[in-house]
PDB file of C-alpha atoms in Angstrom:
ATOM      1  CA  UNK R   1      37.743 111.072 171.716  1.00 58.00           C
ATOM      2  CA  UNK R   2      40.882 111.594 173.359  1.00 65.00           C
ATOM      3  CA  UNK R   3      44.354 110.359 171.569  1.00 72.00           C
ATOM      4  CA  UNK R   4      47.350 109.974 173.437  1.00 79.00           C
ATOM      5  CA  UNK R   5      50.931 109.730 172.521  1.00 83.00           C
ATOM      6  CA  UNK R   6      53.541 108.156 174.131  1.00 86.00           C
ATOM      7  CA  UNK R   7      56.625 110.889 175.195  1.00 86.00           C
ATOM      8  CA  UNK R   8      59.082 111.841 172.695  1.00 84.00           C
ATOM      9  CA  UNK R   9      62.554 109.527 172.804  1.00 89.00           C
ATOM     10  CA  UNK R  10      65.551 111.669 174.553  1.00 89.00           C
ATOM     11  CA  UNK R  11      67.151 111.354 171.102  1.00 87.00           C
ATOM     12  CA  UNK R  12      64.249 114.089 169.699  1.00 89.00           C
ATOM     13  CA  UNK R  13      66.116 116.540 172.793  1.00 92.00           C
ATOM     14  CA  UNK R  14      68.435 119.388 171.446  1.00 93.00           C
ATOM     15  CA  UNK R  15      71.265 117.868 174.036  1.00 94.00           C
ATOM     16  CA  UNK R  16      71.329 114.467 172.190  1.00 94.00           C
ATOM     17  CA  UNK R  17      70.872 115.663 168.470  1.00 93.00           C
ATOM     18  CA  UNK R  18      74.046 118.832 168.947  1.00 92.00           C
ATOM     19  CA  UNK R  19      75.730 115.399 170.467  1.00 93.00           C
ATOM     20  CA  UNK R  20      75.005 113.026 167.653  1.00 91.00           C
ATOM     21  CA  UNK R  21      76.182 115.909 164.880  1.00 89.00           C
ATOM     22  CA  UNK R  22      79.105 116.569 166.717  1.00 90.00           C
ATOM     23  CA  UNK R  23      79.519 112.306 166.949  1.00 90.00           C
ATOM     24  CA  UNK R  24      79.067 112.283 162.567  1.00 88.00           C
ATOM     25  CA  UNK R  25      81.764 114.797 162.641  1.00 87.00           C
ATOM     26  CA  UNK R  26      83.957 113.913 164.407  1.00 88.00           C
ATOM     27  CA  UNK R  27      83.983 110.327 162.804  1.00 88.00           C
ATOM     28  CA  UNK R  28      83.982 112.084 159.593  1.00 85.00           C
ATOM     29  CA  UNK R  29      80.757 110.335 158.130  1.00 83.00           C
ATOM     30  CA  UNK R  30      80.412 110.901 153.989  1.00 82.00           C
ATOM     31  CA  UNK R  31      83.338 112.964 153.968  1.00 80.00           C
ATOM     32  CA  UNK R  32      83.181 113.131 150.018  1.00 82.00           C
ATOM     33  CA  UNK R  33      80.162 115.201 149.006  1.00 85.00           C
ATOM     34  CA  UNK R  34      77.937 114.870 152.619  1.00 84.00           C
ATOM     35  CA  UNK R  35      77.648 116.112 156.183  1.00 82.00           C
ATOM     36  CA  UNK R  36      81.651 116.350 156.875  1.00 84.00           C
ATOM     37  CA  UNK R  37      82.018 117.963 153.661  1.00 86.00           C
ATOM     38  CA  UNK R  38      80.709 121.074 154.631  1.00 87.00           C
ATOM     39  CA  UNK R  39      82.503 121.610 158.427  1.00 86.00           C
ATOM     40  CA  UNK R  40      86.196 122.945 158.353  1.00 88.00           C
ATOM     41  CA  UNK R  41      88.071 121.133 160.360  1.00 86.00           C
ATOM     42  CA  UNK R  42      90.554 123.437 161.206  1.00 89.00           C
ATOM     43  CA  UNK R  43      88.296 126.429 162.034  1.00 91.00           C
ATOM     44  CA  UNK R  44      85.606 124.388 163.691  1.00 87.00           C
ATOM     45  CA  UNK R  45      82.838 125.823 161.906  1.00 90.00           C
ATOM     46  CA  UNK R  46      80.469 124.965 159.083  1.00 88.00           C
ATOM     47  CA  UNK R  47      82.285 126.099 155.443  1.00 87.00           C
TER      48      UNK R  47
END
């Protein structure tokens, strides 16, 4: 018996997730104790 699956959505591409991390930065999402907490903004890099 054959199963098929339907494609992956774009979001699951490497394009669209860098994108959508770069998006939660820049917006500053949980800055207190998640994701922005750990990028330096000034150096552009993770701390």
């Amino acid at each position: 018996m054959a199963v098929l699956y339907s494609p992956l959505p774009e979001t699951f591409d490497d394009e669209h997730q860098k994108a959508q991390l770069k998006r939660m930065l820049d917006l500053k999402v949980n800055p207190v104790d998640g994701l922005a907490s750990k990028w330096d903004y000034e150096n552009n890099r993770w701390k």
